[in-house]
mmCIF file of C-alpha atoms in Angstrom:
data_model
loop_
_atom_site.group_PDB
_atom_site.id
_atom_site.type_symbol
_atom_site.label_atom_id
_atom_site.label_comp_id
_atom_site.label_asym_id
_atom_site.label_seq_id
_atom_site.Cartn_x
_atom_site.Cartn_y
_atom_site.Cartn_z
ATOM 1 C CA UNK A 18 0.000 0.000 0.000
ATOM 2 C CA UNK A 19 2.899 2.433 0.861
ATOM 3 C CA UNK A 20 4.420 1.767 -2.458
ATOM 4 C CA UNK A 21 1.059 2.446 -4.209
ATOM 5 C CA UNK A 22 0.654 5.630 -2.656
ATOM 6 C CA UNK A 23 4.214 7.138 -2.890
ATOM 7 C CA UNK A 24 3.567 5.572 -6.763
ATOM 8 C CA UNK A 25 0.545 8.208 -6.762
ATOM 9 C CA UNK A 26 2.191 10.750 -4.619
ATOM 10 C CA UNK A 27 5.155 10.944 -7.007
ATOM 11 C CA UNK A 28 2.660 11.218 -10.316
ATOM 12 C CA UNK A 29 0.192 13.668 -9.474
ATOM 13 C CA UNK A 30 4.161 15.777 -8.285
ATOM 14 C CA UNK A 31 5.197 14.942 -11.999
ATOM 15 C CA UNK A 32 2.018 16.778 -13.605
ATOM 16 C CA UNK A 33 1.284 19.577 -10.801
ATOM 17 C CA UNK A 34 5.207 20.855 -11.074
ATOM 18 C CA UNK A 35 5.328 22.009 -14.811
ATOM 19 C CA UNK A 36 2.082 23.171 -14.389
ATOM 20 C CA UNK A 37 3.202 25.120 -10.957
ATOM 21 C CA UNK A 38 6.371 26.143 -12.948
ATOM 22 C CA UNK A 39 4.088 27.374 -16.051
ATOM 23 C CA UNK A 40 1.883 29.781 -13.805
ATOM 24 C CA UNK A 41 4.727 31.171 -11.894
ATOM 25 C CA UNK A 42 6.719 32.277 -15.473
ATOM 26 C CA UNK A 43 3.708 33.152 -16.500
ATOM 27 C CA UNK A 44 3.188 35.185 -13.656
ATOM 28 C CA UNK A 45 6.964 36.776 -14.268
ATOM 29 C CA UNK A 46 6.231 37.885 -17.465
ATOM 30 C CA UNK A 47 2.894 39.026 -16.820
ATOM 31 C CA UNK A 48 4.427 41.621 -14.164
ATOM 32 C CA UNK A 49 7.380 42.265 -16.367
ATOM 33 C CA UNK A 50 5.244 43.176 -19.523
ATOM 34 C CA UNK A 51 2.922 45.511 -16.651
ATOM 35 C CA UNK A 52 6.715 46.803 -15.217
ATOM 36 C CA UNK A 53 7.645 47.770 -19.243
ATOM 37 C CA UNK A 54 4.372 49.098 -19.980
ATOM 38 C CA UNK A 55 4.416 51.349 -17.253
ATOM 39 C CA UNK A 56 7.944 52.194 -17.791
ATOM 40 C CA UNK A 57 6.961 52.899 -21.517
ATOM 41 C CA UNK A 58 4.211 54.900 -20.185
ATOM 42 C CA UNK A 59 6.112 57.193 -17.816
ATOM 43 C CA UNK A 60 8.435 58.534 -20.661
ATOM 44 C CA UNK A 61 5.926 59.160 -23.071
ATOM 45 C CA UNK A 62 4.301 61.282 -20.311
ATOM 46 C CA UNK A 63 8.158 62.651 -19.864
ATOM 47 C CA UNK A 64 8.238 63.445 -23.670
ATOM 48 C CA UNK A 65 5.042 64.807 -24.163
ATOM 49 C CA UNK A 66 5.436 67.422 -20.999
ATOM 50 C CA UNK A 67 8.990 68.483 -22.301
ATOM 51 C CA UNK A 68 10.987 67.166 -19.420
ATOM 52 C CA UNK A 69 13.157 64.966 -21.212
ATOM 53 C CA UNK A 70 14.086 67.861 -23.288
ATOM 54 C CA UNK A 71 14.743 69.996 -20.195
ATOM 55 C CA UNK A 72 17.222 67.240 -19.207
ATOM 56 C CA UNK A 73 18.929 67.002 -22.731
ATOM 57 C CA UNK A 74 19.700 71.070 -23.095
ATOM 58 C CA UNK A 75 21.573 70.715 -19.843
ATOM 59 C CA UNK A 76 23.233 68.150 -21.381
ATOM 60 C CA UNK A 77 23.363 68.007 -25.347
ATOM 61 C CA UNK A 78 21.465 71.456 -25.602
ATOM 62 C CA UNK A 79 19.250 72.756 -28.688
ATOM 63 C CA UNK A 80 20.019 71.588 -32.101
ATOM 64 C CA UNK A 81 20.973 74.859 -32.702
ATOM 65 C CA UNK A 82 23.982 75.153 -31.052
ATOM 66 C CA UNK A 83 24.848 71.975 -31.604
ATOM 67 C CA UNK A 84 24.407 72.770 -35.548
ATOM 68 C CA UNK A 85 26.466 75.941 -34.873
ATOM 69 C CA UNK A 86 28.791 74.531 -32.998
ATOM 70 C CA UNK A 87 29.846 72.408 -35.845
ATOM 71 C CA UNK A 88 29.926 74.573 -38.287
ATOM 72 C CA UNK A 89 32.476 76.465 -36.129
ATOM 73 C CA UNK A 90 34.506 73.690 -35.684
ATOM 74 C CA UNK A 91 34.933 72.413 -38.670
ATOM 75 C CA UNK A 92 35.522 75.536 -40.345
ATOM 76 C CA UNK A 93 38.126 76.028 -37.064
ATOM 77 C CA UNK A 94 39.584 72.187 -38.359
ATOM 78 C CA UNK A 95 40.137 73.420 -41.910
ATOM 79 C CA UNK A 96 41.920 76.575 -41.203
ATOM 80 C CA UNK A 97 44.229 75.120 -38.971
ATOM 81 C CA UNK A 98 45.249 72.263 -41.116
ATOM 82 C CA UNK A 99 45.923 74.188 -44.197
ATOM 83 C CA UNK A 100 47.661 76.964 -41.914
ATOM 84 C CA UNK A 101 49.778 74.614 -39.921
ATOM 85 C CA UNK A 102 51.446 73.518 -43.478
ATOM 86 C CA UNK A 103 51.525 77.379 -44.870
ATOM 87 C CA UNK A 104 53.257 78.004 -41.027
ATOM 88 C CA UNK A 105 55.687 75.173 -40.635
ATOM 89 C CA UNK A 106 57.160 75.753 -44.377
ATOM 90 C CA UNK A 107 57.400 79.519 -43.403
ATOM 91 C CA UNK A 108 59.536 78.703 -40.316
ATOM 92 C CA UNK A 109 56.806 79.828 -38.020
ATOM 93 C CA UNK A 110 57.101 77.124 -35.086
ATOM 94 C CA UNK A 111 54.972 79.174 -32.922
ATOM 95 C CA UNK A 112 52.049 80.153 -34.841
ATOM 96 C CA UNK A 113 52.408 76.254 -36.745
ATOM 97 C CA UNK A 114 52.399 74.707 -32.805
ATOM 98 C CA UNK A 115 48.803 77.235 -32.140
ATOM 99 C CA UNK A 116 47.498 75.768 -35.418
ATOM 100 C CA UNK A 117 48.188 71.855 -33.959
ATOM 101 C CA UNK A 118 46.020 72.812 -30.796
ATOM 102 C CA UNK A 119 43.194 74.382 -32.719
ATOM 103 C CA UNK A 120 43.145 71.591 -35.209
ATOM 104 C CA UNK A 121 43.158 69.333 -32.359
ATOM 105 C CA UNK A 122 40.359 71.492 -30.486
ATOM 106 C CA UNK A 123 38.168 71.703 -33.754
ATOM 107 C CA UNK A 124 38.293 67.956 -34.093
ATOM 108 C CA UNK A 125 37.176 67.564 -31.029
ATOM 109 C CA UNK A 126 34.088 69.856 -31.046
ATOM 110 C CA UNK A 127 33.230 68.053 -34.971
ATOM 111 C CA UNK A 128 33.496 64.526 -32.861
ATOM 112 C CA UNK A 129 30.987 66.133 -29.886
ATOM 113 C CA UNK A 130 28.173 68.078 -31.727
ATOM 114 C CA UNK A 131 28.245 65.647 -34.966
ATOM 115 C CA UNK A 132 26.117 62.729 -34.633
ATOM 116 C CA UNK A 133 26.833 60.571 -38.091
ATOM 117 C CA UNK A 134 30.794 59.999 -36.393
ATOM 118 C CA UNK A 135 31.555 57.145 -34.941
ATOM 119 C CA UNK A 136 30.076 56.723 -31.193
ATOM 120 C CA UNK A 137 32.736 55.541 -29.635
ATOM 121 C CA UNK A 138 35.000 58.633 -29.859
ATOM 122 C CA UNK A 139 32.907 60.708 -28.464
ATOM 123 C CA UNK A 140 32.423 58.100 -25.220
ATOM 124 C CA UNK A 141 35.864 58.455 -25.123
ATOM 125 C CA UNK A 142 35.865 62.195 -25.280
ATOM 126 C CA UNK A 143 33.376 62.692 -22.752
ATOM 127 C CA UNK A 144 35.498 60.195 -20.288
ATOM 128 C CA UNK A 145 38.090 61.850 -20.364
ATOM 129 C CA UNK A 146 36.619 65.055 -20.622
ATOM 130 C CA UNK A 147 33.477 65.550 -18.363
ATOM 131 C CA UNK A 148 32.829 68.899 -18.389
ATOM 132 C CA UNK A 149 32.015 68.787 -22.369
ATOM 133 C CA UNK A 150 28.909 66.399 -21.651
ATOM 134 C CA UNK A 151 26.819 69.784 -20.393
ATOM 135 C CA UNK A 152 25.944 72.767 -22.377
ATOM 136 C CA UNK A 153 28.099 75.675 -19.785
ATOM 137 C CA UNK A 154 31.189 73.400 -20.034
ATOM 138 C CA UNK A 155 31.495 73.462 -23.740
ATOM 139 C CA UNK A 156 30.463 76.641 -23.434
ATOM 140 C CA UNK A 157 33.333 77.661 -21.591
ATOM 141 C CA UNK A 158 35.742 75.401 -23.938
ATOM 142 C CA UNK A 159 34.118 77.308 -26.779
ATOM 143 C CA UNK A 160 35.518 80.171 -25.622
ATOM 144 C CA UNK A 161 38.683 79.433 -24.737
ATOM 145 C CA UNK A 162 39.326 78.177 -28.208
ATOM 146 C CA UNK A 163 38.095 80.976 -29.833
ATOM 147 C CA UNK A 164 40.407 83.139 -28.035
ATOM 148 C CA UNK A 165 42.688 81.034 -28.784
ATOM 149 C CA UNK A 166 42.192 81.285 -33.030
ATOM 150 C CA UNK A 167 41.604 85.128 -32.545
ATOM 151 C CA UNK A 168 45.567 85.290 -30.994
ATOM 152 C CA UNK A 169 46.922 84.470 -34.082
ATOM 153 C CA UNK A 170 47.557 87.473 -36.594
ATOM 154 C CA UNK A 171 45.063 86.509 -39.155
ATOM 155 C CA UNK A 172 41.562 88.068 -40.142
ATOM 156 C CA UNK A 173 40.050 84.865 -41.279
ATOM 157 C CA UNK A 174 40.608 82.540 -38.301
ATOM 158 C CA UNK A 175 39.622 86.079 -35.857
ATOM 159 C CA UNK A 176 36.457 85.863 -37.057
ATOM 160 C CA UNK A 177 35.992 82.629 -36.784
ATOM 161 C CA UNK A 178 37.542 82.938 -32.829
ATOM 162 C CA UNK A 179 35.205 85.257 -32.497
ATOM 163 C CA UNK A 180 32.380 83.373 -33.810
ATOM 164 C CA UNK A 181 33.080 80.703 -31.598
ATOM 165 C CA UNK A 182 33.629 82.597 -28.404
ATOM 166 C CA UNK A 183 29.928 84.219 -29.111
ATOM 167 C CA UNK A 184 28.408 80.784 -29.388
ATOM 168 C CA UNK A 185 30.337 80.155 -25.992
ATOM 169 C CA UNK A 186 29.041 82.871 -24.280
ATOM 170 C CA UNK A 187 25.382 81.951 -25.358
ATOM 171 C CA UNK A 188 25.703 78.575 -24.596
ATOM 172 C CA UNK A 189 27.149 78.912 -20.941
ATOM 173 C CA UNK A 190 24.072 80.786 -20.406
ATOM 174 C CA UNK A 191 21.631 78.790 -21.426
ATOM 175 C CA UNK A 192 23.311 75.698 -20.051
ATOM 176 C CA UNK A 193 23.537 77.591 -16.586
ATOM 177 C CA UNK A 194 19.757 78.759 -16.754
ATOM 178 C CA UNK A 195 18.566 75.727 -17.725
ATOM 179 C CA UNK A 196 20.925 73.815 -14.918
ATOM 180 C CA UNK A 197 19.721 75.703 -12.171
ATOM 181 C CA UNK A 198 15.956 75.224 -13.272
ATOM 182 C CA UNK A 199 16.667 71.304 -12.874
ATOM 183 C CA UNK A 200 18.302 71.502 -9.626
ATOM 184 C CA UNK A 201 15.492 73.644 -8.327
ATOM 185 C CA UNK A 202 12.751 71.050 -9.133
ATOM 186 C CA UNK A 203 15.092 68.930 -7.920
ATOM 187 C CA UNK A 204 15.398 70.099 -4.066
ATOM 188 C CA UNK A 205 11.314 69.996 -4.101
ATOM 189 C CA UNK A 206 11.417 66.453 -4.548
ATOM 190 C CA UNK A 207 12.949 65.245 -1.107
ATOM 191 C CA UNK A 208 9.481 64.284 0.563
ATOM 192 C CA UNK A 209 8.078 61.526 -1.798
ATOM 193 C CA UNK A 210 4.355 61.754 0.547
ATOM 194 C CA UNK A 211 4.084 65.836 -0.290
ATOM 195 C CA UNK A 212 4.997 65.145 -4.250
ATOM 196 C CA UNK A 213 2.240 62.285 -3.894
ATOM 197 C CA UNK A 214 -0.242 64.447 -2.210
ATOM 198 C CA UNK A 215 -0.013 67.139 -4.736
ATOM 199 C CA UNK A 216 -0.136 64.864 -7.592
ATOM 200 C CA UNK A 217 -3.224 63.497 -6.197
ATOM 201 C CA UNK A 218 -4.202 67.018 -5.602
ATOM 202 C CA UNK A 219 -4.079 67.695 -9.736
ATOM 203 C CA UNK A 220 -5.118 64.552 -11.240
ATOM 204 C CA UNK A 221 -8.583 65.347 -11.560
ATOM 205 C CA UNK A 222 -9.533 62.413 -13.397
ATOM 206 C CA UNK A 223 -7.297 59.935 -10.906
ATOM 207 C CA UNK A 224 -5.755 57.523 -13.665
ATOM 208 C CA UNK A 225 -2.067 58.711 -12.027
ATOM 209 C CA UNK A 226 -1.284 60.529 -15.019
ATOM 210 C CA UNK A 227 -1.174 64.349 -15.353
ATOM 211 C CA UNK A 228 -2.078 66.249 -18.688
ATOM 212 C CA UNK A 229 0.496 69.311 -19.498
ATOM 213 C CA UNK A 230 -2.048 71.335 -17.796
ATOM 214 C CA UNK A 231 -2.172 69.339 -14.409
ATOM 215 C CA UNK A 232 1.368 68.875 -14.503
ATOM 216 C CA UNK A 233 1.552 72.948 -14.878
ATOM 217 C CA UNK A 234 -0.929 73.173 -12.049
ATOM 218 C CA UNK A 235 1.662 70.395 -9.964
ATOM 219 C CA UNK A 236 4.807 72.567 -10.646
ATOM 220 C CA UNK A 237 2.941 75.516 -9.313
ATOM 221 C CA UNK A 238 2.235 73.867 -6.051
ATOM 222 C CA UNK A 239 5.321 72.426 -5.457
ATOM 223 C CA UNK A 240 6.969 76.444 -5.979
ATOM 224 C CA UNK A 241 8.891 75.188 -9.514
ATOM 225 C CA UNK A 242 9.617 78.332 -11.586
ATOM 226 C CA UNK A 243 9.777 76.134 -14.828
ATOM 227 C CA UNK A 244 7.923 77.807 -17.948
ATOM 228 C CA UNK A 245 4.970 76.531 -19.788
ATOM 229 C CA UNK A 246 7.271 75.462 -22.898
ATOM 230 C CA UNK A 247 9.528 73.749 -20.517
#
């Protein structure tokens, strides 16, 4: 009888397990899929409210800049190619060693602000380089190098210092505006229970999702200073 019943026992284990192990992957992916949806959900709502574009000009910063930028430093690239070769065969070492830091200094802001270059030197750039990944650091490198091309005694590559140091003067101040707007919202959010309460507060319709209205009404209560575009 005891070897009948462990017999039983040991079947009706055999068919309940993969069943048992079914439901509980099942159940995995079930939450996963809910975990990914909601994920998915969250930076749509991001997207559509302009906060992940907040985030990127602190970091990347408008596609103008970043168009302008390049332009700059490619033109910058150029120039101090063909002047390092017009320089070193006139037996100017000094002004041929300023061209070798430019043309190393435009090649560097072609490799940041282009984006069809390859990926992986501009990780390495930004490693060893931190201050370029926000908008006031390369602002400030802007302008160092385009002091740097206005030194030398040429018309051509002033203007183009010149050029550059204006686009570094904008761009530190948009990257330091737009900085201290994040870090602003950002000391609000200590107390997760008052952020909850005023959420609750604005989401009139109580699907825990805020319209760009709510979310307006949300900032305002919680003392942000962020604009309607932003």
């Amino acid at each position: 009888v005891r070897n009948v019943y462990w017999d039983q026992s040991r079947n009706i284990f055999t068919c309940v397990r993969p069943l048992a192990v079914s439901l509980s992957a099942f159940a995995i992916m079930s939450e996963t899929d809910n975990l990914q949806g909601a994920q998915q959900k969250a930076v749509k709502m991001l997207e559509s409210n302009g906060l992940t574009k907040m985030s990127s000009w602190v970091g990347e910063g408008p596609m103008t800049f970043r168009v302008a930028g390049l332009v700059g430093g490619l033109v910058m690239f150029l120039q101090s190619l063909f002047g390092f070769f017009d320089q070193f065969l006139s037996l100017k070492p000094l002004a041929a060693t300023l061209s070798v830091y430019t043309l190393f200094m435009g090649f560097v802001i072609v490799m940041l602000e282009g984006q069809c270059f390859p990926q992986s030197i501009k990780k390495v750039i930004r490693s060893q380089a931190k201050f370029l990944t926000l908008v006031n650091g390369r602002g400030i490198f802007y302008i160092f190098v385009g002091t740097l091309n206005m030194a030398q005694n040429d018309f051509a590559r002033t203007c183009v210092g010149l050029y550059m140091a204006v686009i570094g003067v904008v761009m530190f101040g948009v990257g330091v505006h737009s900085k201290g707007k994040l870090d602003h919202v950002r000391a609000l959010l200590k107390d997760e229970s008052v952020v909850r309460a005023a959420f609750n507060t604005v989401d009139i319709e109580g699907d825990n999702a805020l319209t760009a209205e709510e979310l307006g009404m949300l900032c305002t209560n919680l003392g942000s200073t962020l604009e309607p575009n932003e």
